[in-house]
Coordinates of C-alpha atoms in Angstrom, one line a residue:
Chain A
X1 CA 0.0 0.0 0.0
X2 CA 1.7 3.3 -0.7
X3 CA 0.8 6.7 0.3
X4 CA -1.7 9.0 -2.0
X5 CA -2.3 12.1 -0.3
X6 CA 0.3 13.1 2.6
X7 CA -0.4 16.2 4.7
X8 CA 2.9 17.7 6.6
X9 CA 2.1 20.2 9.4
X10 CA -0.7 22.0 8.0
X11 CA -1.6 25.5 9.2
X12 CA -4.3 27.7 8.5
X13 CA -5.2 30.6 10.6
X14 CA -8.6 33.4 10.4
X15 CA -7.0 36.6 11.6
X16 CA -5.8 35.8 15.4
X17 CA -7.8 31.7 14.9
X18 CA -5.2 29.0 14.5
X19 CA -8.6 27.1 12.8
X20 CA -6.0 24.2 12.0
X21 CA -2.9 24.2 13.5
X22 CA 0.1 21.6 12.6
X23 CA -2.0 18.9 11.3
X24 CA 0.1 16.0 9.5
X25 CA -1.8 12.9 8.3
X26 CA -1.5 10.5 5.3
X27 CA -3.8 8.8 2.7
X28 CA -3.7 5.4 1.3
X29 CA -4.7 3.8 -1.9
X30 CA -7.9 2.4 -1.7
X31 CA -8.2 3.2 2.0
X32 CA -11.5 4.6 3.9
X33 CA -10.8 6.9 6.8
X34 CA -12.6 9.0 8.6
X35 CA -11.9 12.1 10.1
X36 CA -13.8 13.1 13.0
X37 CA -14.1 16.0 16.1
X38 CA -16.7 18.2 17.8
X39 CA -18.2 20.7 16.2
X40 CA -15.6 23.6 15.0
X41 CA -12.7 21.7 14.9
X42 CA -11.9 22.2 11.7
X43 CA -12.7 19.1 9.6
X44 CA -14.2 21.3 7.0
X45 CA -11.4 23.7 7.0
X46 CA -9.2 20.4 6.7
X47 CA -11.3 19.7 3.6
X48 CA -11.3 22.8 2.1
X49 CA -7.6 22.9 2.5
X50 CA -6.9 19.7 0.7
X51 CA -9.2 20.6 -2.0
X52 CA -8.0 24.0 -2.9
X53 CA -10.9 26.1 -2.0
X54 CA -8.5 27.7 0.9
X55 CA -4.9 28.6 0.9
X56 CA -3.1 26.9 3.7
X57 CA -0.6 29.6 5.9
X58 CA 2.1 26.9 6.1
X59 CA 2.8 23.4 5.6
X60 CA 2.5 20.8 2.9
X61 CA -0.1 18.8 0.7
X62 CA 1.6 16.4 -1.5
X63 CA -0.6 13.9 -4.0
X64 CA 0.8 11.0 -5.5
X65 CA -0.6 10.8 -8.7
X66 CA 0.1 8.7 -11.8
X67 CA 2.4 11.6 -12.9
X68 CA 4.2 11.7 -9.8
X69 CA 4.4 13.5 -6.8
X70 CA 2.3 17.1 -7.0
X71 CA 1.8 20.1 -4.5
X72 CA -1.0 21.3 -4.3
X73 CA -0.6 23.9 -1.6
X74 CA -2.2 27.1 -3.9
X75 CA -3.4 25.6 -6.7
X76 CA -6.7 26.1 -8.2
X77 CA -9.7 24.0 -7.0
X78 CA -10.3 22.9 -10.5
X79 CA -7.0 21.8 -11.2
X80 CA -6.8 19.8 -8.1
X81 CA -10.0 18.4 -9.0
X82 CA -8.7 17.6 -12.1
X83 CA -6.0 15.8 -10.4
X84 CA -7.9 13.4 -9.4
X85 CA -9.6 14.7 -5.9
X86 CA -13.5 14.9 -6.0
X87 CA -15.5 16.3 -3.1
X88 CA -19.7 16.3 -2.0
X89 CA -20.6 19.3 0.7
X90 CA -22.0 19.5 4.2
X91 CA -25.0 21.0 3.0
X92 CA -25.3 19.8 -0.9
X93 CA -24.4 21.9 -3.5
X94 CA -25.5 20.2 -6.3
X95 CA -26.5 22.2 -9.6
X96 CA -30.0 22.7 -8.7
X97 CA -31.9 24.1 -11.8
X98 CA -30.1 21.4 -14.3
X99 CA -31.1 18.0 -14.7
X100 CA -29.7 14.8 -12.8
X101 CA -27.4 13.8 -16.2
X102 CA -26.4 17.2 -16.9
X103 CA -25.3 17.7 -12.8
X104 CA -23.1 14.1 -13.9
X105 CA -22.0 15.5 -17.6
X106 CA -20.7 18.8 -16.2
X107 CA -18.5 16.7 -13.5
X108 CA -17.0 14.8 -16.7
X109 CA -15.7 17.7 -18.3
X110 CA -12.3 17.5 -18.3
X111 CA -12.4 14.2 -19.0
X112 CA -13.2 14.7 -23.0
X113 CA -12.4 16.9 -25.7
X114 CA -15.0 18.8 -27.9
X115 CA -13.8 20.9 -30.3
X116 CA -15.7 24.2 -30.8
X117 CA -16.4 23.7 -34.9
X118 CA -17.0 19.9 -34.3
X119 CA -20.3 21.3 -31.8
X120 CA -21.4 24.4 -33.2
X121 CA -21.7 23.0 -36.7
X122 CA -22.5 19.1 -35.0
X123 CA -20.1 17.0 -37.2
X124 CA -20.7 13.2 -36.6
X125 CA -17.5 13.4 -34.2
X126 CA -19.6 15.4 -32.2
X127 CA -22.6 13.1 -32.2
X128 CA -20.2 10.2 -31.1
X129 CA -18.4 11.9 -28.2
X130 CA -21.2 13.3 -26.9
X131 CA -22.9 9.7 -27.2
X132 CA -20.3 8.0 -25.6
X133 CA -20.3 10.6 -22.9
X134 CA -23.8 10.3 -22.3
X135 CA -23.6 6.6 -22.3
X136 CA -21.1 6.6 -19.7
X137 CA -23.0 8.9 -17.2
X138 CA -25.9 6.7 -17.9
X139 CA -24.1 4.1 -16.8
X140 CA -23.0 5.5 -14.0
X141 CA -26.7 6.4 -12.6
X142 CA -27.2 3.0 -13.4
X143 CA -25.3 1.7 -10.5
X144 CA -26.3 4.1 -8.3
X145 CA -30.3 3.5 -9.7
X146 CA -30.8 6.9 -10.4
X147 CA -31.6 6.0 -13.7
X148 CA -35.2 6.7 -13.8
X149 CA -34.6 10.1 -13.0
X150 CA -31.9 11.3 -15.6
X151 CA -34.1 14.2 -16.6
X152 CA -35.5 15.5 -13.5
X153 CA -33.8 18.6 -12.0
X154 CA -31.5 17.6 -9.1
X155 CA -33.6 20.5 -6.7
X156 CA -36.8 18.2 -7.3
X157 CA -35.1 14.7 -5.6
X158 CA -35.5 14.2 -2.4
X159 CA -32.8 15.0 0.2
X160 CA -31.5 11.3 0.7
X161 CA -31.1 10.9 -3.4
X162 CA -29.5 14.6 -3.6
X163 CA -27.0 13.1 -1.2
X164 CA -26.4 9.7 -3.3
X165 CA -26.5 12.9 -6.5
X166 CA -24.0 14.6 -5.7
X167 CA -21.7 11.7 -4.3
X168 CA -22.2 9.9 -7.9
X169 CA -21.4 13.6 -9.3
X170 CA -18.0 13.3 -7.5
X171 CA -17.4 9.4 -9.0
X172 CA -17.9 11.3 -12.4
X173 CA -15.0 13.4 -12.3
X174 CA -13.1 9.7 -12.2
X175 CA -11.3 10.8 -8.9
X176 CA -8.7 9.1 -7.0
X177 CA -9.5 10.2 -3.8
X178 CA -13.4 11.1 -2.7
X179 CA -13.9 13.3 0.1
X180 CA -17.2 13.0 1.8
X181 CA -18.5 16.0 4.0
X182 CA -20.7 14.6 6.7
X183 CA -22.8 12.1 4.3
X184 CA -24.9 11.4 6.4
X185 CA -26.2 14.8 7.6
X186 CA -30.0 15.1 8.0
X187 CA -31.0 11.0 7.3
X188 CA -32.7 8.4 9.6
X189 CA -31.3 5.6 10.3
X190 CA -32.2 3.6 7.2
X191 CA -31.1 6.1 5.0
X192 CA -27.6 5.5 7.2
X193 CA -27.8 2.3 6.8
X194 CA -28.3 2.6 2.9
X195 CA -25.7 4.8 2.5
X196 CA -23.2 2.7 4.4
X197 CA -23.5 0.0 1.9
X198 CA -23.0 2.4 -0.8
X199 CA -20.1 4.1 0.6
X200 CA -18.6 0.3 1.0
X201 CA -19.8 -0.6 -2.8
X202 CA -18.3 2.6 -4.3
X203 CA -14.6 1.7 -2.6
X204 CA -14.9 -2.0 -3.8
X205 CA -15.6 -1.3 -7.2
X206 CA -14.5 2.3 -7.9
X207 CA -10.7 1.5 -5.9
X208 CA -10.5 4.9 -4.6
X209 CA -9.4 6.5 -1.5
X210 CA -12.0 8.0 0.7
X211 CA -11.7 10.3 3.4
X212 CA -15.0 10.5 5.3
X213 CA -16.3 13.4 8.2
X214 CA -18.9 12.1 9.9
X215 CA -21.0 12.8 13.7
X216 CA -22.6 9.6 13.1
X217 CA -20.3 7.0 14.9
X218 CA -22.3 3.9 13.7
X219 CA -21.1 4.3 10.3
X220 CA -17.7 6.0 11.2
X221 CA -17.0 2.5 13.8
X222 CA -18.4 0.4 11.1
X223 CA -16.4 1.8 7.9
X224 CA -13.8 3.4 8.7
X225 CA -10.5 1.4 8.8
X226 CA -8.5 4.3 10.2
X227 CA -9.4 7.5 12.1
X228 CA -8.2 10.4 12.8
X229 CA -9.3 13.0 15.4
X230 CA -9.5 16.5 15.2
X231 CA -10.0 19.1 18.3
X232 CA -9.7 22.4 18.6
X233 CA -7.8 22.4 14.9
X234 CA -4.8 20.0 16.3
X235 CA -4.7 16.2 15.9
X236 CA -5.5 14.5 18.9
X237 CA -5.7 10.7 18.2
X238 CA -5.5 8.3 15.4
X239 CA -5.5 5.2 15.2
X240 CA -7.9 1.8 14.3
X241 CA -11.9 2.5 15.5
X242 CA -11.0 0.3 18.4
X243 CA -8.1 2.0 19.2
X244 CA -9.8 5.5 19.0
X245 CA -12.9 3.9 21.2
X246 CA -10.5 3.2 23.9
X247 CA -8.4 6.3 23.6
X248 CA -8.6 8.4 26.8
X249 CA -8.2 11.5 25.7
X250 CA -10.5 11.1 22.6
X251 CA -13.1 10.0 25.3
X252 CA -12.4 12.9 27.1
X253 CA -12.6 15.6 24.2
X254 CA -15.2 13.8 22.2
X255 CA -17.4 11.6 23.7
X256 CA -17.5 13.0 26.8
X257 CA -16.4 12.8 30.0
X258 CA -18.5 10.2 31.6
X259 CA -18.1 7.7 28.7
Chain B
X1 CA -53.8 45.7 -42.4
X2 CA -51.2 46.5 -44.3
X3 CA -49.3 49.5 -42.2
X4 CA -49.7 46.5 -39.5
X5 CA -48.2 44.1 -41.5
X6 CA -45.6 46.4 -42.9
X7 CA -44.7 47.4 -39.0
X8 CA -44.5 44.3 -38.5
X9 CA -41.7 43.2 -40.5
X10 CA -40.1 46.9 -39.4
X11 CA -40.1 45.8 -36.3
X12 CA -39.0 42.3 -36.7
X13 CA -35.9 43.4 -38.2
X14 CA -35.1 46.3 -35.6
X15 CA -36.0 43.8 -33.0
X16 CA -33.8 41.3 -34.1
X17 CA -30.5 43.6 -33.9
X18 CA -31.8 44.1 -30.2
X19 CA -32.0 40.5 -29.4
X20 CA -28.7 40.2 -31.0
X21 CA -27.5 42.3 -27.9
X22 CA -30.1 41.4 -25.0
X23 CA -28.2 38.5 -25.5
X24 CA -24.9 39.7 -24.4
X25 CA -26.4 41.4 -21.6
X26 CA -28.6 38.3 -20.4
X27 CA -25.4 36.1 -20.6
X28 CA -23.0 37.5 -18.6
X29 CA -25.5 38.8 -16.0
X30 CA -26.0 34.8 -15.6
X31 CA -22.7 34.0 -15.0
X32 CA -21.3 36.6 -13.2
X33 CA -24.1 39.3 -12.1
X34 CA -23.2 42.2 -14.2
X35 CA -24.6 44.3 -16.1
X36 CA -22.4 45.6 -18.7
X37 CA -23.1 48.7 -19.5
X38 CA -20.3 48.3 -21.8
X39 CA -22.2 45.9 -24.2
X40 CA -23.3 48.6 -26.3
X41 CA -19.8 49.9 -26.8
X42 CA -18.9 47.0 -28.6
X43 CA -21.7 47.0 -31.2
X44 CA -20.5 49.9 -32.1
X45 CA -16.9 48.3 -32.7
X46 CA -18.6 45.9 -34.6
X47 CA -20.0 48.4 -36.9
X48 CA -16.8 50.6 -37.1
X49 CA -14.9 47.2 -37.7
X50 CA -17.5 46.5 -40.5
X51 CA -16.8 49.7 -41.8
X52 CA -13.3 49.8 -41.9
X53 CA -12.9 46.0 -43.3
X54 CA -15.5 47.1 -45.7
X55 CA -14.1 50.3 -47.3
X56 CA -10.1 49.4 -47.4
X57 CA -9.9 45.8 -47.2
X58 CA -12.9 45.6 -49.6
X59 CA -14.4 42.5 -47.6
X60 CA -17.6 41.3 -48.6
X61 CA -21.0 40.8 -46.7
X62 CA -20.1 37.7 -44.6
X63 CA -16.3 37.9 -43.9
X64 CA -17.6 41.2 -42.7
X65 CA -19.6 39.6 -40.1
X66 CA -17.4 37.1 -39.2
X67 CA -14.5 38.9 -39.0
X68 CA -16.7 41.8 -36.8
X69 CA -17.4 38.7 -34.7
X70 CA -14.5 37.7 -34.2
X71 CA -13.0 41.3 -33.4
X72 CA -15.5 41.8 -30.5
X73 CA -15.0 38.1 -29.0
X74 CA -11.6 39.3 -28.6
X75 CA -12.3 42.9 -27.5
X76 CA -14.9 41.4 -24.8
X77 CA -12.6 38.7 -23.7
X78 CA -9.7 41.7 -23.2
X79 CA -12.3 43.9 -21.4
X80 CA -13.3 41.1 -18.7
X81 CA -10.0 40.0 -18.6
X82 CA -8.8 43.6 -17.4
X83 CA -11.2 45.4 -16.3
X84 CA -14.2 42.5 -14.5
X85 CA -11.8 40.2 -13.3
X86 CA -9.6 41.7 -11.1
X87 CA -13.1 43.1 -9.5
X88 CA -14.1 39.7 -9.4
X89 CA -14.4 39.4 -5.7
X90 CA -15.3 42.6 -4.9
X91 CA -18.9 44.4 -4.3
X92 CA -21.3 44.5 -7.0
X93 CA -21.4 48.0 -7.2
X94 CA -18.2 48.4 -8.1
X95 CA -18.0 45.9 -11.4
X96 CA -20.9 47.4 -11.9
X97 CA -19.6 51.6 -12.0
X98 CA -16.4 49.9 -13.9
X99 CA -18.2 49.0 -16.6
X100 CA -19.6 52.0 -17.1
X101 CA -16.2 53.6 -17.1
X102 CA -15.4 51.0 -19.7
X103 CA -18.4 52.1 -21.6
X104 CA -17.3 56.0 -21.3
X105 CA -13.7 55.2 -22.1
X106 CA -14.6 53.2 -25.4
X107 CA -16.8 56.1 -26.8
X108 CA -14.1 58.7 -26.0
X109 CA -11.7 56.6 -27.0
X110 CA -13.3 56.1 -30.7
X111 CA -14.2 59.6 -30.7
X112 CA -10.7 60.6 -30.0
X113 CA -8.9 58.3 -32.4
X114 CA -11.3 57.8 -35.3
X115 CA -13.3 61.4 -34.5
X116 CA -17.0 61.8 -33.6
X117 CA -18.5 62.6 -36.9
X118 CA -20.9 59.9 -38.0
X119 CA -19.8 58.3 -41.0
X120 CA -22.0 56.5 -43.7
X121 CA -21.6 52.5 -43.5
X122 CA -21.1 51.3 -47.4
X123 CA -23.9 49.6 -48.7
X124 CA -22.0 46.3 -49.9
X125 CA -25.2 44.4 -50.6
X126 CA -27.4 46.7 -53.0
X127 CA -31.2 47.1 -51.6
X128 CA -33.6 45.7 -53.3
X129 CA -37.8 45.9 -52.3
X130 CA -39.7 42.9 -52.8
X131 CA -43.5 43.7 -52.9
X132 CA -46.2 41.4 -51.8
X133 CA -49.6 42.4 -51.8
X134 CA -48.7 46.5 -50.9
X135 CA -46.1 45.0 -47.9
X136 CA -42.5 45.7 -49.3
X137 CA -39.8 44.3 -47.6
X138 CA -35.9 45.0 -48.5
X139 CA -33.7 42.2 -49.1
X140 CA -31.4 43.7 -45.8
X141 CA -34.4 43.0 -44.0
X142 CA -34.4 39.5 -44.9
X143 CA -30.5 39.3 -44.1
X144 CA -31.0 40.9 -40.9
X145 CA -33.9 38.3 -39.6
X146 CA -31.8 35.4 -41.1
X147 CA -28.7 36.2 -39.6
X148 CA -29.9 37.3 -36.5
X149 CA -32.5 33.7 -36.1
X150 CA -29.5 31.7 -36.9
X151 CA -27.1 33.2 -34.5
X152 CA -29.6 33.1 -31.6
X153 CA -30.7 29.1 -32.8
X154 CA -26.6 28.8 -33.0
X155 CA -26.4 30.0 -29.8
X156 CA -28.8 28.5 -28.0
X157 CA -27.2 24.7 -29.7
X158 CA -24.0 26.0 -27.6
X159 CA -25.6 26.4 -24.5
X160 CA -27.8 23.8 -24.1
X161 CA -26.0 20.7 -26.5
X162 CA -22.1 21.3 -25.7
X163 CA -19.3 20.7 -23.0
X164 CA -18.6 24.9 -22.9
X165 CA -22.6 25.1 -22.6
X166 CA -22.5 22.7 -19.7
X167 CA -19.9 24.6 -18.0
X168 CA -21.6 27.8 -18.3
X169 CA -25.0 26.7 -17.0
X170 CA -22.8 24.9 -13.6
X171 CA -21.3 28.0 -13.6
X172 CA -23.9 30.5 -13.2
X173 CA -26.0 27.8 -11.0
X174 CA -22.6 27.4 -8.4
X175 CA -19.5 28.8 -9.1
X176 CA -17.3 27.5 -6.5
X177 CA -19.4 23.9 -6.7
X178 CA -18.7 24.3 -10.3
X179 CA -14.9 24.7 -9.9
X180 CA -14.9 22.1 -7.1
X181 CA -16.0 19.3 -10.1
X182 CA -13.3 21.1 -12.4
X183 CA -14.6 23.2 -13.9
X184 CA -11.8 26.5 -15.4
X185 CA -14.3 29.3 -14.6
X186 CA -11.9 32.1 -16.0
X187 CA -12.1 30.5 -18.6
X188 CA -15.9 29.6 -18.9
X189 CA -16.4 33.3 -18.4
X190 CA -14.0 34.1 -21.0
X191 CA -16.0 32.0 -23.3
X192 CA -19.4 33.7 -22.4
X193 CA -18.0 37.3 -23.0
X194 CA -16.8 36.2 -26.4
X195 CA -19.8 34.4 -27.2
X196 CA -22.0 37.7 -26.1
X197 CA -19.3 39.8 -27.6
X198 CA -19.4 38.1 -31.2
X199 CA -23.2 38.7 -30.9
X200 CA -23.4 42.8 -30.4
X201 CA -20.0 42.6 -33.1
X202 CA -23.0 40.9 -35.7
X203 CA -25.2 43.2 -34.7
X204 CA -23.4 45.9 -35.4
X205 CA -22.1 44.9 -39.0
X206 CA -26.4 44.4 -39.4
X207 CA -27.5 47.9 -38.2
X208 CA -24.7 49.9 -40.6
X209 CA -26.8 47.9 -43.3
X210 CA -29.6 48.8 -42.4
X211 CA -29.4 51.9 -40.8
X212 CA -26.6 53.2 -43.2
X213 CA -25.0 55.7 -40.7
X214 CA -22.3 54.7 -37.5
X215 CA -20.6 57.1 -34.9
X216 CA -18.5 56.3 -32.1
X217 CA -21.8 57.2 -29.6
X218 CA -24.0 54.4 -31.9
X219 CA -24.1 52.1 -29.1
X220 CA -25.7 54.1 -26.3
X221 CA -29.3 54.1 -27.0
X222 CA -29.2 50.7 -28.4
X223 CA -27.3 49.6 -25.5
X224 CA -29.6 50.3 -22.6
X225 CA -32.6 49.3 -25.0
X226 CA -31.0 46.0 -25.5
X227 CA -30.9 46.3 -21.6
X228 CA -34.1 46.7 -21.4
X229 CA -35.2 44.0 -23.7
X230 CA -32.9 41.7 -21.2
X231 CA -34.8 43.1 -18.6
X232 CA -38.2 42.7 -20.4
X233 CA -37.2 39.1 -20.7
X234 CA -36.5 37.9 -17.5
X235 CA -32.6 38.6 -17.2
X236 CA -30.6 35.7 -17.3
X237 CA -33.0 34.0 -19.9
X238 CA -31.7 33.4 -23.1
X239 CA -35.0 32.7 -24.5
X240 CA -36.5 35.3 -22.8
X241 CA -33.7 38.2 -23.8
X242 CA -34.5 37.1 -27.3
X243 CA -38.3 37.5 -26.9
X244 CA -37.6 40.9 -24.9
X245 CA -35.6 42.1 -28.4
X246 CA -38.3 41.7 -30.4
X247 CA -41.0 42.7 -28.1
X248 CA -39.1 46.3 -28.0
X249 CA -38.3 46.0 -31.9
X250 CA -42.2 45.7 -32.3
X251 CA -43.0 48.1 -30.0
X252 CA -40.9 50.8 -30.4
X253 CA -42.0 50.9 -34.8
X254 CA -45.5 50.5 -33.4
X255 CA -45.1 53.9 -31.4
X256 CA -43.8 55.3 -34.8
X257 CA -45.9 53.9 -37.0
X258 CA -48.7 55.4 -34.9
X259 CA -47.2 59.0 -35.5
X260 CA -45.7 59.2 -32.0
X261 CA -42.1 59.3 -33.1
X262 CA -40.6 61.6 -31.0
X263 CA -41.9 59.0 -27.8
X264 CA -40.6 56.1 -28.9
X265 CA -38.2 55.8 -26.5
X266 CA -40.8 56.6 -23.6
X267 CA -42.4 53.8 -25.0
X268 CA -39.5 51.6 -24.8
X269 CA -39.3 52.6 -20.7
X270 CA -42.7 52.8 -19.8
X271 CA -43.1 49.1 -21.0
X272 CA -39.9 48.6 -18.6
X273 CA -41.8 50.0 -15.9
X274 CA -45.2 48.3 -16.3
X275 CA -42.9 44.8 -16.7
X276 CA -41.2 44.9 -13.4
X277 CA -44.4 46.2 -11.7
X278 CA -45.9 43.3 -12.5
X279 CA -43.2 40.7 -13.5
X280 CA -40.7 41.4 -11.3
X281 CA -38.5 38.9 -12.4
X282 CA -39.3 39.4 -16.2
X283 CA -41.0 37.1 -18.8
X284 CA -39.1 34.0 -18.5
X285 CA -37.4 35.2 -15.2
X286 CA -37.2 32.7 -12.5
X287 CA -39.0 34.3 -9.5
X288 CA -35.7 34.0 -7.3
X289 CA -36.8 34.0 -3.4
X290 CA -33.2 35.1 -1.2
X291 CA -32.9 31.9 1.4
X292 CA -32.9 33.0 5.1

């Protein structure tokens, strides 16, 4: 197993707020880990770090890509996303007045090549990429059985298939690592329970790297196979979900003291 | 019958040029919520680019166009690239008062280099009337309906049919989301000036036809008419902006048709107040609620 993403003392400070503060973890291939801390430790900020939407103040993101080692500390958000690191949000952020297969095409953009005559004046080369496009993002609902709804404008789905939406828009970009931000936000426990198995099917068959936050320890204990453990911005534990169960001072910070 | 038939067709063709630029405006307020009052100001490069291709380089009818087209892609691209973009992440208001200084600083700036006298576009394609049943209609007419219906079918093909399309509808839905799934959005919005940009360039290269005369101030009137249309139409609409065009094309050769010339302007913004009174959002406008 060799290391995909590797974070090296990460900083980021708001004015006087240390929000992370010297935060060094590493990703494997095909490896699901969670990270997890109270509310306002930083998880997001993490996320948004590794994904480019925020400068970090110091420190390092490294991906190991096909094409080598990259930094990524200041690049764009779509070039990292281009790289090969696809994201969903806390609260969705799916393309809400465009349909369910346009929210999946727009994700595969950068992964084919239309040339501006061959569309404007449709030339039969257009006809087939745009086919084959089409085909593949069809395919892709497919396994997530959003099929049915390919034309229906992602702000009409309900909240638990905007979730599975804008996860399967992530899987379009062809990513090689998936962050998920708190996936389970706002579902009963069915839903959890659905999405558990999906989160599971997506690693076995997709081989990608997720890094999961998550409040819902039931699917963080059951899925995770390493966890790390964010408080105030600093990395307090991290470890195995048995390990981090019987960690003192995550019990202290996290669950709370009488647990 | 006839004069309604006759005003008709008038106001097709006048409406057309203004769809032409409602366009521009509708297109870039969707993607990144400004108006630019500098829209108008490249019409009128269009026409003077016409006009100069024209006259020395003795380019015919559709190289003219093209080449027009091509011109103002380039000069909108150039214009959001130095003056919207480094405003980017800044208040509204202040893109906003930019473009206007954009829009001051290209009239000047014609006026001073090429001088403010209006000029007479040559007439490359020789009118002819075509008469049926007491309704004449020129042969420029015919172009300038043609043209203008295939650009806006053209455009429309873009938007909703191709990868660039794609990007600019994630992009005025969700920026950040949008660049989060990859999307270049400098680029994107790039792309939607020229496309905009390459519209008002045709329609200016159309209105020297028709109207015979350009000056470096040509692009004023038009410009906050085309606005209007945009406005008319639900802003952000491509569909609607179109309509809105034609809507004010009609409306404003209906005022003169009826012997109120000298109102037909009044015309133009009294229907622009009675619109937002009662649609505030415009014809094809989605009725956007702010989320608490």
């Amino acid at each position: 197993m060799s290391t995909i993403l590797k974070v090296d003392d990460l900083v980021k400070n708001f004015g006087g707020l240390a929000a992370v503060s010297n935060v060094s973890m590493a990703l494997n291939d095909d490896e699901l880990v969670a990270l997890i801390g109270p509310n306002g430790a930083g998880k997001t900020t993490v996320f948004n770090l590794l994904t480019g939407v925020i400068v970090p103040s110091s420190g390092a993101i490294t991906f190991n890509g096909p094409n080598g080692t990259v930094p990524i500390n200041g690049m764009k958000p779509y070039k990292v996303a281009n790289l090969g690191l696809a994201r969903t949000f806390q609260n969705i952020r799916l393309f809400k007045n465009l349909s369910v297969i346009d929210n999946v095409l727009i994700a595969m953009t950068s992964h084919y090549k239309e040339g501006f005559i061959q569309s404007v004046f449709r030339l039969p080369k257009y006809y087939k990429t745009e086919a084959r496009i089409r085909e593949e993002a069809i395919d892709l609902l497919k396994i997530f059985d959003l099929q049915d709804d390919i034309n229906v404008l992602a702000k009409n789905l309900s909240y638990g298939i905007q979730r599975r939406l804008e996860i399967v828009r992530g899987l379009a970009m062809k990513p090689k690592i998936l962050f998920l931000d708190e996936p389970a936000a706002g579902m009963n426990p069915e839903e959890t329970a659905d999405l558990t198995r999906l989160i599971r099917k997506i690693q076995r068959e997709f081989h990608i790297t997720v890094l999961l936050i998550e409040h819902d320890m039931s699917l963080v204990m059951n899925l995770a196979e390493r966890i790390y453990v964010l408080d105030h911005g600093s990395l307090l534990a991290e470890g195995t979900p048995d390990e981090i169960q019987q960690n003192d001072a995550v019990i202290k910070a996290y669950l709370g003291e009488e647990a | 019958m006839q004069t309604l038939l006759q005003q008709l067709i008038n106001g097709l063709s006048l409406g057309s040029i203004y769809a032409l630029l409602a366009l521009g405006y509708t297109m870039v307020y969707g993607i990144i919520k400004l108006i630019n009052f500098a829209h108008g100001d490249i019409y009128m490069l269009g026409a003077f680019w016409g006009y100069y291709v024209i006259n020395y380089w003795h380019f015919n009818f559709i190289f003219a166009l093209l080449s027009a087209m091509l011109v103002c892609a380039v000069s909108g691209v150039i214009i959001e690239y130095l003056a919207y973009r480094p405003l980017r992440h800044s208040p509204r208001i202040a893109a906003l008062i930019t473009a206007i200084g954009v829009s001051y600083f290209l009239e000047n700036g014609m006026s001073y280099l090429y001088g403010s006298s209006t000029r007479s576009f040559p007439q490359i394609i020789k009118q002819v009337n075509y008469h049926f049943g007491g309704v004449q209609i020129s042969n420029i007419q015919i172009l300038i309906l043609v043209t203008a219906c295939l650009l806006m079918i053209l455009l429309q093909l873009i938007i909703k049919r191709t990868k660039m399309g794609r990007a600019m509808r994630a992009v005025s839905v969700d920026p950040d989301a949008a660049e989060l799934v990859g999307i270049n959005i400098n680029r994107t919005i790039s792309f939607t000036f020229a496309l905009g940009s390459s519209m008002a360039g045709a329609a200016g290269v159309l209105i020297g036809l028709y109207y015979n005369s350009i000056d470096p101030l040509m692009g004023m009137t038009p410009g906050i008419k085309a606005f209007v249309a945009a406005v008319v139409g639900g802003i952000g609409s491509v569909p609607g902006a179109s309509l809105g065009g034609f809507l004010i094309g009609l409306l404003e050769t209906g005022v003169q048709a009826i012997g109120l010339s000298a109102y037909k302007d009044a015309a133009v913004y009294l229907v622009l107040i009675i619109i937002l009174l009662i649609l505030p959002a415009g014809i094809f406008g989605k009725n956007t609620k702010e989320k608490v």
